[in-house]
Every structure is written in C-alpha cells, then in structure tokens.
Amino acid sequence: MEALTALQKRLQQAHDLNMAMSLLGWDQQVNMPPGGAEHRASQLATLSRLQHELFTAEETGRLLEAAEAAADGLHYESDEASLLRVARHDYDLATRVPTDLVAELTRVTALAHEKWAAARANDDYAAFKPWLQQIVDLSLQVAEALGYEDRVYDALLDQYEPGMKTATVARLFNELKEVQIPLIRAIAEQAGAIDNSILTRDYDAQRQEQFSLEVARQLGYDFERGRLDVAVHPFTTNFGTNDVRITTRYERNWLPAALFGTIHEAGHAMYEQGSGASIAGTMLEGGTSLGIHESQSRLWENLVGRSRAFWTYYFPRLQALFPETLDGIDLETFYRAINRVQPSLIRVEADEVTYNMHIIIRFELENDLLEGRLSVDDAPEAWNAKYEEYLGLRPPTDREGILQDIHWSGGMIGYFPTYSLGNLMSVPFFDKAVAAHPNIPDEIAQGRFDTLLNWLQAHIYQHGRKYMPAELFQKVTGEIMSAGPYLAYLQEKYGEIYDL
Ligand code: ZN
C-alpha cells in the first residue's frame, strides 16, 4: 500500500492546486479591481500548468498502476477503491489529449471568446463564424484523441457527464419533445391567463439580500462553511467541502433573479458541503457530474422553491419585507406569477416548461455540426428554424439567436445536455425522498427542510464523486433514467395552473 499512500499524496497536491485556482477565480469575479486582470491571468496560467504537469506526469501514472495492482482486496465502495477509479478516469482524460492540442484549444478559445463577445454586441455572426469553424474542428480532434465507439459526440459529452451516451440523450430528448411541444402550444393558447407584472415592481436590493440570506440559511446552506456575495453571472465555487461559496445578483425590477438564483446556487452548494467527512479535502469531494449537480440545484429551485407549499410559508414573510410593493396580492396570484410559462428566445430566461427546448436545439445542432450535416454558414438559419418549430418563435437577430451563449466560444461543445439531464433527474430524486418521508411537503409548508436535506445528504451528497452519474442514479432510485417522471410532473403542475 506504499504506492497508494504516495499516490494519495500526489493527488492531494494536484487537488490543492485546483482549489487555489478556484479561489483566484472566485476573487476575480467577486472582488478584483479591473486593473488586476492581467496579473490574475498570469497567476492562473502558472497554477494551471503546474497542476497539469503534476497530475499528468509519468510518475502519477506509475503510482496509479502500482496502486491498482495492489487494490484487489479493497471494497468497491471504500474511499481507497473509489479514489483509484476517479483518479484513473481523470488521468486518462488528461493524458489522452496531446499537449499541443490542449495549448491550441486554449489559444483559440481565448481569442474566440473576445470575438464572440464583440460579435454578439454587434449582432455580427459573420465575425464569429470562422472561430466557430475552428472550434468545431478542434473539438473533432479532441474527440478523436479521447476516443469513442459510436458517436463522435460521446467523447465530448463524457467530459461533462461521465459515461453518458449520445444515443441515450437523443432518446430522452425525443420523449421530451413528444410531450413538451404540444404542452407549450396548449399553454400558448392561454397566454393571457397569467399576469406576472407584480414581479417587475420596485424591490429594494438590500431587502432582497435579507430575504435571500434567510431562505438560504433555512434551506440548510451552512454559512459557517460558506458565504453569499454578489456577482454579475451568479455561480457556486468550492475550495473544499468546508468552504463552499455562492453568489447572486439583485435586480430592482425583476424579483426572480435573486430569489431563484440564490436558491439554485444554494442547491449546488449544499451538495458540495455534503461530501462525507472521510473524503473532504480530497479529489473525491464535490459533485460527480454536471448533470447530477444540476439535478440538485433544480430540485431546490423548482420542486421546492417554485412550489405552493414553499410560498405558503414564505409569501407572508416576503410581503412583510415589501409591504408597499405586495400589498393586496394573495398567495395564489404570486404562485401563478412565478410559474408563468412564456416561450422566449433567450435560454437563461426560460421557465420550467420551455427550458428543455432551448437545450434540445443546441444538442441537435452540435451533433449536426460535428457529423457534417450542417455547415457553420447554415447554422444561424438552422437555429432559427428549430426555434420556430419547437417554441413558435423566430429570432429576429442572431444576437437573440445563435450568438446568445458563451459555451461554444469557450470550446464547451457537449456541455448543454447536462442542464436538461439535471431537470430530468430532479423529479425522480425528489419523488424518492417523498416516498421515504411523505411528510416532506407538509414540512416545506412550515419552512422546514431538514428531512429532505438529510435524505439527499445520506443518498447523494455524502458520496461525492465515488459513483458515476448513471450508477448513482440507479443506486438512489432503483431505476434507469427516463423522461416519464419529469413529464408527469410538468403535466400535473401546469395542467392545474393553466386549467388544461
Ligand atoms: Zn446550475
């Protein structure tokens, strides 16, 4: 076991470097004065290079092989055996792509990001097009280096959702389309049924902060091991299980931004804070995939935060904080306002019913681009045609169309499906918790969340990265992932709200 001890020490150092980079990144988005950008880029590049050299060194591979050879007696679920599996997965990913290709991708995406930001500001797709072409080409090279059996997309998707296959995602997404497209059309016919203008009234930012802090604390986000700050693009970051930070943003005339943004990030953060004590501070801590992570943020944001039970408790509190603004508004009006469905062009503003359509469009276009069915020349038109088909809207500009997201300019092809996979998994996870503790909805209506949190902690959070996403899903729910539970949830909730 000498090899294992030496390997643990080495992995620990690599993990510490990753956490230090996270801290610099957090500071950059929360505190850093604009003048610091160049220093910070250099500091991050240095740490990133040191981390990569340490982790991908031949010595790491040798220690890993030696530890694996001696691991026969280890129980599959033990910290040691799990560490070896996760280290092997990450090591293979990090070493299969040639250093030159990694460097080229870093160079191109750094430039592409600036070209994209300018192209979006000027609504000028032609300026971004050659960069998108380069990113598609480089992504194909990365996929070849990583290897795949069936679809080229498998290799890219696997970086964000280990073990997930393109064919599985396509099957799930087709199930979603069959039900969600008619549901969206039926709701669109009732477009005037709900007025959400109360959410655009004037909400003092300080009082919004007070409310956000109260909600996050009561949900179970631990402020002894976390903090809430303001950032332009809200995110969660961790420097270890015992220091997990969230950010939000307060908009005076759009209450949902901070309200649901904070609950969403607290959901991510409670997952991270919940890693078992024996894996805290090691590379096993944190979330196992982006999809599972999103299932937790969505569970808290939507299944808890947008439920009638939740607002039965919180609406009187919100009203007390904003007496002039919410005077004379009843719970039902508020509940319907926060659940209003409105097909829109912009993904990040989408509601629960339309959100998946935005993701499906990106997933289908990414595959068409990678597999040569679509050229970057024709991509904007393909984008617009799909918006028309799935959401009944045609983007009038590329800025509100294909140029809206940052992901492609950052080389993140294969990332988008994890958002919808998170939605899909959130419902069976929540259903399972309620089946075990049928009092959970009643507790939510009393502002109590500990039974739900403890269940999630015991069944999901404590494991950190020990299990692959599909493995964890099956372990928790006893089932293979399907779209059924999520669709049933949408039909029941919105059938009632829109009287369908
Ligand atoms: Zn999220």
Coordinates of C-alpha atoms and ligand atoms in Angstrom, one line a residue:
M1 CA 0.0 0.0 0.0
E2 CA 3.1 2.2 -0.2
A3 CA 2.1 3.1 -3.8
L4 CA -1.4 4.1 -2.6
T5 CA 0.0 6.4 0.1
A6 CA 2.4 8.0 -2.4
L7 CA -0.4 8.4 -4.9
Q8 CA -2.8 9.9 -2.4
K9 CA -0.1 12.5 -1.5
R10 CA 0.4 13.4 -5.2
L11 CA -3.3 13.6 -5.9
Q12 CA -3.7 15.8 -2.9
Q13 CA -1.2 18.3 -4.1
A14 CA -2.9 18.4 -7.6
H15 CA -6.3 18.9 -5.9
D16 CA -4.9 21.7 -3.7
L17 CA -3.7 23.5 -6.8
N18 CA -7.1 23.1 -8.3
M19 CA -8.7 24.6 -5.2
A20 CA -6.2 27.5 -5.2
M21 CA -7.2 28.2 -8.8
S22 CA -10.9 28.2 -7.8
L23 CA -10.1 30.8 -5.1
L24 CA -8.4 33.1 -7.6
G25 CA -11.3 32.7 -9.9
W26 CA -13.9 33.5 -7.2
D27 CA -11.9 36.6 -6.2
Q28 CA -11.7 37.6 -9.9
Q29 CA -15.5 37.6 -10.2
V30 CA -16.4 39.0 -6.8
N31 CA -13.6 41.4 -5.6
M32 CA -10.9 42.0 -8.1
P33 CA -10.5 45.6 -9.4
P34 CA -10.5 45.7 -13.2
G35 CA -6.8 46.5 -13.3
G36 CA -5.9 43.1 -11.8
A37 CA -7.0 41.1 -14.9
E38 CA -3.5 40.7 -16.4
H39 CA -1.8 39.6 -13.2
R40 CA -4.6 37.3 -12.5
A41 CA -4.4 35.6 -15.9
S42 CA -0.7 35.0 -15.5
Q43 CA -1.2 33.6 -11.9
L44 CA -3.9 31.3 -13.1
A45 CA -1.9 30.1 -16.1
T46 CA 1.1 29.3 -13.9
L47 CA -1.0 27.3 -11.4
S48 CA -2.8 25.5 -14.2
R49 CA 0.5 24.5 -15.8
L50 CA 1.9 23.3 -12.5
Q51 CA -1.3 21.3 -11.8
H52 CA -1.3 19.7 -15.3
E53 CA 2.4 18.8 -15.1
L54 CA 2.0 17.2 -11.7
F55 CA -1.2 15.3 -12.5
T56 CA -0.2 14.0 -15.9
A57 CA 3.4 13.2 -15.0
E58 CA 4.6 9.7 -15.8
E59 CA 5.2 9.3 -12.0
T60 CA 1.5 9.8 -11.4
G61 CA 0.7 7.0 -14.0
R62 CA 3.3 4.7 -12.4
L63 CA 1.9 5.2 -8.9
L64 CA -1.6 4.7 -10.2
E65 CA -0.7 1.4 -11.9
A66 CA 1.1 0.1 -8.8
A67 CA -1.8 1.1 -6.5
E68 CA -4.3 -0.5 -8.9
A69 CA -2.3 -3.7 -9.0
A70 CA -2.3 -3.9 -5.2
A71 CA -6.0 -2.9 -4.9
D72 CA -7.6 -6.4 -5.2
G73 CA -8.8 -6.7 -1.7
L74 CA -10.3 -3.2 -1.5
H75 CA -14.1 -3.0 -1.2
Y76 CA -15.7 -1.3 -4.2
E77 CA -17.4 1.4 -2.1
S78 CA -14.3 2.2 0.1
D79 CA -12.7 5.6 -0.2
E80 CA -9.5 4.0 -1.5
A81 CA -11.0 2.0 -4.3
S82 CA -13.2 4.9 -5.3
L83 CA -10.2 7.2 -5.3
L84 CA -8.4 4.8 -7.7
R85 CA -11.4 4.7 -10.1
V86 CA -11.8 8.5 -10.1
A87 CA -8.1 9.1 -10.5
R88 CA -7.9 6.7 -13.4
H89 CA -10.8 8.4 -15.1
D90 CA -9.3 11.8 -14.7
Y91 CA -5.8 10.7 -15.6
D92 CA -6.9 9.1 -18.8
L93 CA -8.9 12.2 -19.8
A94 CA -6.0 14.5 -19.0
T95 CA -3.3 12.4 -20.8
R96 CA -5.1 11.3 -23.9
V97 CA -5.3 14.7 -25.5
P98 CA -1.8 15.8 -26.8
T99 CA -0.3 18.8 -25.1
D100 CA -0.1 20.7 -28.4
L101 CA -3.8 20.2 -29.0
V102 CA -4.6 21.4 -25.4
A103 CA -2.4 24.5 -26.0
E104 CA -4.1 25.2 -29.4
L105 CA -7.5 24.9 -27.9
T106 CA -6.6 27.3 -25.0
R107 CA -5.2 29.8 -27.5
V108 CA -8.1 29.6 -29.9
T109 CA -10.8 29.8 -27.2
A110 CA -9.2 32.8 -25.5
L111 CA -9.4 34.7 -28.8
A112 CA -12.8 33.2 -29.8
H113 CA -14.2 34.4 -26.5
E114 CA -13.4 38.1 -27.4
K115 CA -14.6 37.7 -31.0
W116 CA -17.8 36.1 -29.7
A117 CA -18.4 38.9 -27.2
A118 CA -17.9 41.6 -29.9
A119 CA -20.0 39.6 -32.5
R120 CA -22.8 39.3 -30.0
A121 CA -22.7 43.0 -29.1
N122 CA -22.7 44.0 -32.8
D123 CA -25.1 41.2 -33.9
D124 CA -22.5 40.1 -36.4
Y125 CA -22.4 36.3 -36.8
A126 CA -20.1 36.6 -39.8
A127 CA -17.3 37.8 -37.5
F128 CA -17.7 34.8 -35.2
K129 CA -18.2 32.2 -37.9
P130 CA -14.6 31.4 -38.7
W131 CA -13.9 31.0 -35.0
L132 CA -16.9 28.6 -34.6
Q133 CA -15.5 26.6 -37.5
Q134 CA -12.1 26.3 -35.8
I135 CA -13.7 25.3 -32.5
V136 CA -15.8 22.6 -34.3
D137 CA -12.6 21.3 -36.0
L138 CA -10.6 21.3 -32.7
S139 CA -13.5 19.6 -30.9
L140 CA -13.4 16.8 -33.6
Q141 CA -9.6 16.4 -32.9
V142 CA -10.2 16.3 -29.2
A143 CA -12.9 13.6 -29.6
E144 CA -10.6 11.5 -31.8
A145 CA -7.9 11.8 -29.1
L146 CA -10.3 10.9 -26.3
G147 CA -11.8 8.0 -28.4
Y148 CA -15.4 6.8 -28.8
E149 CA -17.2 3.8 -30.0
D150 CA -20.5 5.1 -31.5
R151 CA -20.9 8.9 -32.0
V152 CA -18.2 11.5 -32.0
Y153 CA -20.3 13.5 -29.5
D154 CA -19.9 10.7 -27.0
A155 CA -16.3 11.6 -26.3
L156 CA -17.2 15.3 -25.7
L157 CA -20.3 14.6 -23.6
D158 CA -18.3 12.3 -21.4
Q159 CA -16.1 15.2 -20.3
Y160 CA -19.1 16.7 -18.5
E161 CA -21.3 13.7 -17.9
P162 CA -19.1 10.7 -17.5
G163 CA -20.5 7.5 -19.0
M164 CA -23.5 9.2 -20.7
K165 CA -24.1 8.3 -24.4
T166 CA -25.4 10.5 -27.2
A167 CA -27.9 7.9 -28.2
T168 CA -29.4 7.9 -24.7
V169 CA -29.6 11.7 -24.6
A170 CA -31.3 11.6 -28.1
R171 CA -33.9 9.1 -26.9
L172 CA -34.7 11.1 -23.7
F173 CA -34.9 14.3 -25.7
N174 CA -37.3 12.8 -28.2
E175 CA -39.5 11.7 -25.4
L176 CA -39.4 15.2 -24.0
K177 CA -40.3 16.7 -27.4
E178 CA -43.3 14.5 -27.9
V179 CA -45.0 15.8 -24.8
Q180 CA -43.4 19.2 -24.2
I181 CA -44.0 20.7 -27.7
P182 CA -47.8 20.1 -27.5
L183 CA -47.9 21.2 -23.9
I184 CA -46.1 24.5 -24.9
R185 CA -48.6 25.0 -27.7
A186 CA -51.6 24.4 -25.4
I187 CA -50.3 26.9 -22.8
A188 CA -49.5 29.5 -25.6
E189 CA -53.2 29.5 -26.4
Q190 CA -53.8 30.7 -22.8
A191 CA -51.0 33.3 -23.0
G192 CA -53.1 35.9 -21.3
A193 CA -54.2 33.7 -18.3
I194 CA -51.4 34.8 -16.1
D195 CA -50.0 38.3 -15.4
N196 CA -46.6 38.4 -13.8
S197 CA -46.1 42.2 -13.7
I198 CA -46.0 42.2 -9.9
L199 CA -42.5 40.7 -10.2
T200 CA -41.3 43.8 -12.1
R201 CA -42.3 46.3 -9.4
D202 CA -39.7 48.0 -7.3
Y203 CA -37.8 45.7 -4.9
D204 CA -35.2 47.3 -2.7
A205 CA -31.9 45.4 -3.2
Q206 CA -30.9 45.4 0.5
R207 CA -34.2 43.8 1.5
Q208 CA -33.8 41.3 -1.3
E209 CA -30.5 40.4 0.2
Q210 CA -32.0 40.0 3.6
F211 CA -34.6 37.6 2.2
S212 CA -32.1 35.6 0.2
L213 CA -29.9 35.1 3.3
E214 CA -32.9 34.0 5.3
V215 CA -34.1 31.5 2.7
A216 CA -30.6 30.0 2.0
R217 CA -30.0 29.6 5.8
Q218 CA -33.3 27.9 6.4
L219 CA -32.9 25.6 3.4
G220 CA -29.7 24.3 5.2
Y221 CA -26.9 26.1 3.4
D222 CA -24.2 26.3 6.1
F223 CA -22.8 29.9 6.5
E224 CA -20.1 28.6 8.9
R225 CA -18.7 26.9 5.8
G226 CA -19.9 29.3 3.1
R227 CA -20.9 32.9 2.2
L228 CA -23.1 34.8 -0.2
D229 CA -21.7 37.5 -2.4
V230 CA -22.8 39.5 -5.5
A231 CA -21.5 38.6 -9.0
V232 CA -22.6 39.6 -12.5
H233 CA -23.1 36.0 -13.5
P234 CA -24.1 34.0 -10.4
F235 CA -22.1 30.8 -9.7
T236 CA -21.1 28.4 -6.9
T237 CA -17.5 27.6 -6.2
N238 CA -15.7 25.5 -3.6
F239 CA -12.3 25.4 -2.1
G240 CA -13.1 22.2 -0.2
T241 CA -16.2 20.7 1.5
N242 CA -15.9 23.2 4.3
D243 CA -15.6 26.4 2.2
V244 CA -18.3 26.5 -0.5
R245 CA -19.4 29.9 -1.6
I246 CA -22.4 31.2 -3.6
T247 CA -23.1 34.4 -5.5
T248 CA -26.3 36.1 -6.6
R249 CA -27.4 39.3 -8.2
Y250 CA -30.1 41.7 -7.2
E251 CA -32.3 43.4 -9.9
R252 CA -34.6 46.1 -8.6
N253 CA -37.3 45.4 -11.2
W254 CA -37.1 41.6 -11.5
L255 CA -37.5 39.8 -8.2
P256 CA -37.0 36.3 -9.6
A257 CA -33.3 36.9 -10.5
A258 CA -32.1 36.9 -6.9
L259 CA -34.9 34.9 -5.4
F260 CA -34.5 31.8 -7.6
G261 CA -30.9 32.4 -8.4
T262 CA -29.9 32.2 -4.7
I263 CA -32.0 29.0 -4.2
H264 CA -30.4 27.5 -7.3
E265 CA -26.9 28.2 -6.2
A266 CA -27.6 27.1 -2.6
G267 CA -28.8 23.8 -4.1
H268 CA -25.4 23.4 -5.8
A269 CA -23.6 24.4 -2.6
M270 CA -25.5 22.1 -0.2
Y271 CA -24.4 19.2 -2.5
E272 CA -20.8 20.3 -2.2
Q273 CA -21.0 20.9 1.5
G274 CA -22.5 17.5 2.0
S275 CA -19.4 15.4 1.0
G276 CA -18.7 12.8 3.6
A277 CA -16.1 13.7 6.3
S278 CA -13.7 11.0 5.2
I279 CA -13.4 12.3 1.6
A280 CA -13.4 16.1 2.5
G281 CA -10.4 17.8 1.0
T282 CA -9.6 15.0 -1.4
M283 CA -10.3 14.7 -5.1
L284 CA -13.4 12.6 -4.2
E285 CA -15.2 15.6 -2.7
G286 CA -17.8 17.6 -4.6
G287 CA -20.3 16.6 -7.3
T288 CA -20.0 13.6 -9.5
S289 CA -21.1 15.3 -12.8
L290 CA -22.7 18.5 -14.1
G291 CA -26.0 16.6 -14.6
I292 CA -26.3 15.3 -11.1
H293 CA -25.2 18.8 -9.9
E294 CA -27.9 20.5 -11.8
S295 CA -30.5 17.9 -10.6
Q296 CA -29.8 19.3 -7.1
S297 CA -29.9 23.0 -7.9
R298 CA -33.1 22.4 -9.9
L299 CA -34.7 20.3 -7.2
W300 CA -34.3 23.1 -4.7
E301 CA -35.1 25.9 -7.1
N302 CA -38.1 24.4 -8.8
L303 CA -39.6 21.4 -6.9
V304 CA -39.1 23.2 -3.6
G305 CA -38.7 26.9 -4.4
R306 CA -41.5 27.2 -7.0
S307 CA -44.0 25.0 -5.1
R308 CA -47.2 26.2 -3.5
A309 CA -46.1 24.7 -0.2
F310 CA -42.9 26.7 -0.1
W311 CA -44.8 30.0 -0.6
T312 CA -47.5 29.1 1.9
Y313 CA -44.7 29.7 4.4
Y314 CA -42.6 32.3 2.7
F315 CA -45.1 34.6 1.0
P316 CA -46.3 36.3 4.2
R317 CA -42.6 36.9 5.0
L318 CA -41.9 38.3 1.6
Q319 CA -45.0 40.5 2.0
A320 CA -43.8 41.8 5.4
L321 CA -40.4 42.8 3.8
F322 CA -42.1 44.6 0.9
P323 CA -45.3 45.8 2.4
E324 CA -46.0 48.6 -0.2
T325 CA -45.0 46.5 -3.2
L326 CA -47.0 43.4 -2.4
D327 CA -49.9 45.0 -0.6
G328 CA -53.2 43.3 -1.5
I329 CA -51.6 40.5 -3.5
D330 CA -52.6 37.0 -2.5
L331 CA -50.6 33.8 -2.4
E332 CA -52.3 32.3 -5.4
T333 CA -51.6 35.4 -7.6
F334 CA -47.9 35.2 -6.6
Y335 CA -47.7 31.5 -7.1
R336 CA -49.1 31.8 -10.6
A337 CA -46.8 34.7 -11.4
I338 CA -43.6 32.9 -10.5
N339 CA -44.8 29.9 -12.6
R340 CA -45.9 31.8 -15.7
V341 CA -44.9 30.0 -18.9
Q342 CA -43.8 32.1 -21.8
P343 CA -41.9 30.8 -24.9
S344 CA -38.9 33.1 -25.3
L345 CA -35.8 33.4 -27.4
I346 CA -33.3 33.5 -24.5
R347 CA -32.3 30.3 -22.7
V348 CA -31.3 31.8 -19.4
E349 CA -34.7 33.5 -19.0
A350 CA -36.7 30.4 -19.8
D351 CA -39.3 28.9 -17.5
E352 CA -39.6 25.2 -16.4
V353 CA -41.8 24.2 -19.3
T354 CA -39.8 25.7 -22.2
Y355 CA -36.3 25.4 -20.8
N356 CA -35.5 21.9 -22.2
M357 CA -36.4 23.0 -25.8
H358 CA -33.5 25.5 -25.7
I359 CA -31.2 22.7 -24.7
I360 CA -32.5 20.2 -27.3
I361 CA -32.0 22.7 -30.1
R362 CA -28.3 23.2 -29.1
F363 CA -27.8 19.4 -28.7
E364 CA -29.2 18.7 -32.2
L365 CA -27.2 21.5 -33.8
E366 CA -23.9 20.4 -32.1
N367 CA -24.4 16.9 -33.5
D368 CA -25.2 18.2 -36.9
L369 CA -22.1 20.4 -37.0
L370 CA -19.8 17.6 -35.7
E371 CA -21.2 14.9 -38.0
G372 CA -21.1 17.2 -41.1
R373 CA -24.8 17.5 -41.7
L374 CA -24.6 21.2 -41.1
S375 CA -22.1 23.9 -42.1
V376 CA -21.3 27.0 -39.9
D377 CA -22.7 29.0 -42.9
D378 CA -26.1 27.5 -42.5
A379 CA -26.1 27.3 -38.7
P380 CA -28.0 30.5 -37.9
E381 CA -30.8 29.6 -40.2
A382 CA -31.0 26.0 -38.8
W383 CA -31.1 27.6 -35.3
N384 CA -34.0 29.9 -36.2
A385 CA -35.9 27.1 -37.9
K386 CA -35.8 25.0 -34.8
Y387 CA -36.9 27.8 -32.6
E388 CA -39.9 28.3 -34.9
E389 CA -40.7 24.6 -34.8
Y390 CA -40.2 23.9 -31.1
L391 CA -41.2 27.2 -29.5
G392 CA -43.2 29.0 -32.2
L393 CA -40.8 32.0 -32.3
R394 CA -38.3 33.1 -34.8
P395 CA -35.3 35.1 -33.5
P396 CA -35.2 38.5 -35.4
T397 CA -31.4 38.8 -34.9
D398 CA -28.5 36.4 -34.3
R399 CA -27.8 38.2 -31.1
E400 CA -31.1 36.8 -29.8
G401 CA -30.4 33.6 -31.6
I402 CA -27.2 31.6 -32.2
L403 CA -24.8 34.2 -30.6
Q404 CA -26.5 34.3 -27.2
D405 CA -24.5 31.6 -25.3
I406 CA -20.9 31.7 -24.2
H407 CA -20.3 28.0 -24.3
W408 CA -19.2 27.4 -27.9
S409 CA -16.7 30.2 -27.8
G410 CA -15.2 28.5 -24.8
G411 CA -14.9 25.2 -26.6
M412 CA -17.6 23.6 -24.5
I413 CA -19.4 21.5 -27.1
G414 CA -21.1 18.6 -25.3
Y415 CA -22.0 20.6 -22.2
F416 CA -25.6 21.7 -22.8
P417 CA -27.4 18.4 -22.3
T418 CA -26.3 18.3 -18.7
Y419 CA -28.8 21.1 -17.9
S420 CA -31.8 19.0 -19.1
L421 CA -30.4 15.8 -17.7
G422 CA -30.4 17.6 -14.3
N423 CA -34.1 18.6 -14.8
L424 CA -35.0 15.0 -15.7
M425 CA -33.2 13.6 -12.7
S426 CA -34.5 16.2 -10.2
V427 CA -38.0 14.7 -10.2
P428 CA -37.3 11.0 -9.5
F429 CA -34.8 12.1 -6.8
F430 CA -37.5 14.2 -5.1
D431 CA -40.2 11.6 -5.6
K432 CA -38.0 9.0 -3.9
A433 CA -37.4 11.3 -0.9
V434 CA -41.1 12.0 -0.5
A435 CA -41.9 8.2 -0.9
A436 CA -39.5 7.6 2.1
H437 CA -40.8 10.6 4.1
P438 CA -44.4 11.5 3.0
N439 CA -44.4 14.4 5.4
I440 CA -41.8 16.4 3.4
P441 CA -44.4 18.6 1.5
D442 CA -46.1 19.4 4.9
E443 CA -42.7 20.3 6.4
I444 CA -41.9 22.6 3.4
A445 CA -45.1 24.4 4.0
Q446 CA -43.8 25.1 7.6
G447 CA -40.4 26.3 6.4
R448 CA -38.7 23.1 7.5
F449 CA -36.3 21.4 5.1
D450 CA -34.1 19.1 7.3
T451 CA -35.9 15.8 6.5
L452 CA -35.4 16.5 2.8
L453 CA -31.8 17.7 3.2
N454 CA -30.9 14.8 5.4
W455 CA -32.3 12.3 2.9
L456 CA -30.4 13.9 0.0
Q457 CA -27.2 14.0 2.2
A458 CA -27.5 10.3 3.0
H459 CA -28.3 9.1 -0.5
I460 CA -26.5 11.5 -2.8
Y461 CA -24.3 14.2 -1.2
Q462 CA -22.1 12.1 1.1
H463 CA -20.8 10.0 -1.8
G464 CA -19.1 12.9 -3.6
R465 CA -17.5 11.5 -6.8
K466 CA -17.5 7.9 -5.7
Y467 CA -20.1 6.7 -8.2
M468 CA -20.6 7.5 -11.9
P469 CA -23.8 9.5 -12.6
A470 CA -25.9 6.7 -14.0
E471 CA -24.6 4.4 -11.3
L472 CA -25.6 6.9 -8.6
F473 CA -29.0 7.5 -10.2
Q474 CA -29.8 3.8 -10.2
K475 CA -28.5 3.3 -6.7
V476 CA -30.7 6.0 -5.4
T477 CA -33.9 5.5 -7.5
G478 CA -33.6 1.8 -8.4
E479 CA -34.3 2.7 -12.0
I480 CA -32.8 3.6 -15.3
M481 CA -33.1 7.2 -16.3
S482 CA -36.3 8.1 -18.3
A483 CA -38.2 11.2 -19.1
G484 CA -41.5 9.8 -17.7
P485 CA -41.4 11.2 -14.1
Y486 CA -40.3 14.7 -15.2
L487 CA -43.1 14.9 -17.9
A488 CA -45.7 13.7 -15.4
Y489 CA -44.6 16.4 -13.0
L490 CA -44.8 19.1 -15.7
Q491 CA -48.2 17.9 -16.9
E492 CA -49.7 17.8 -13.4
K493 CA -48.3 21.1 -12.2
Y494 CA -49.0 23.2 -15.3
G495 CA -52.2 21.3 -16.2
E496 CA -53.5 22.7 -12.9
I497 CA -52.1 26.2 -13.2
Y498 CA -53.4 26.6 -16.8
D499 CA -56.5 24.6 -16.4
L500 CA -55.7 22.3 -19.4
Ligands
ZN1 ZN -26.8 25.3 -12.1

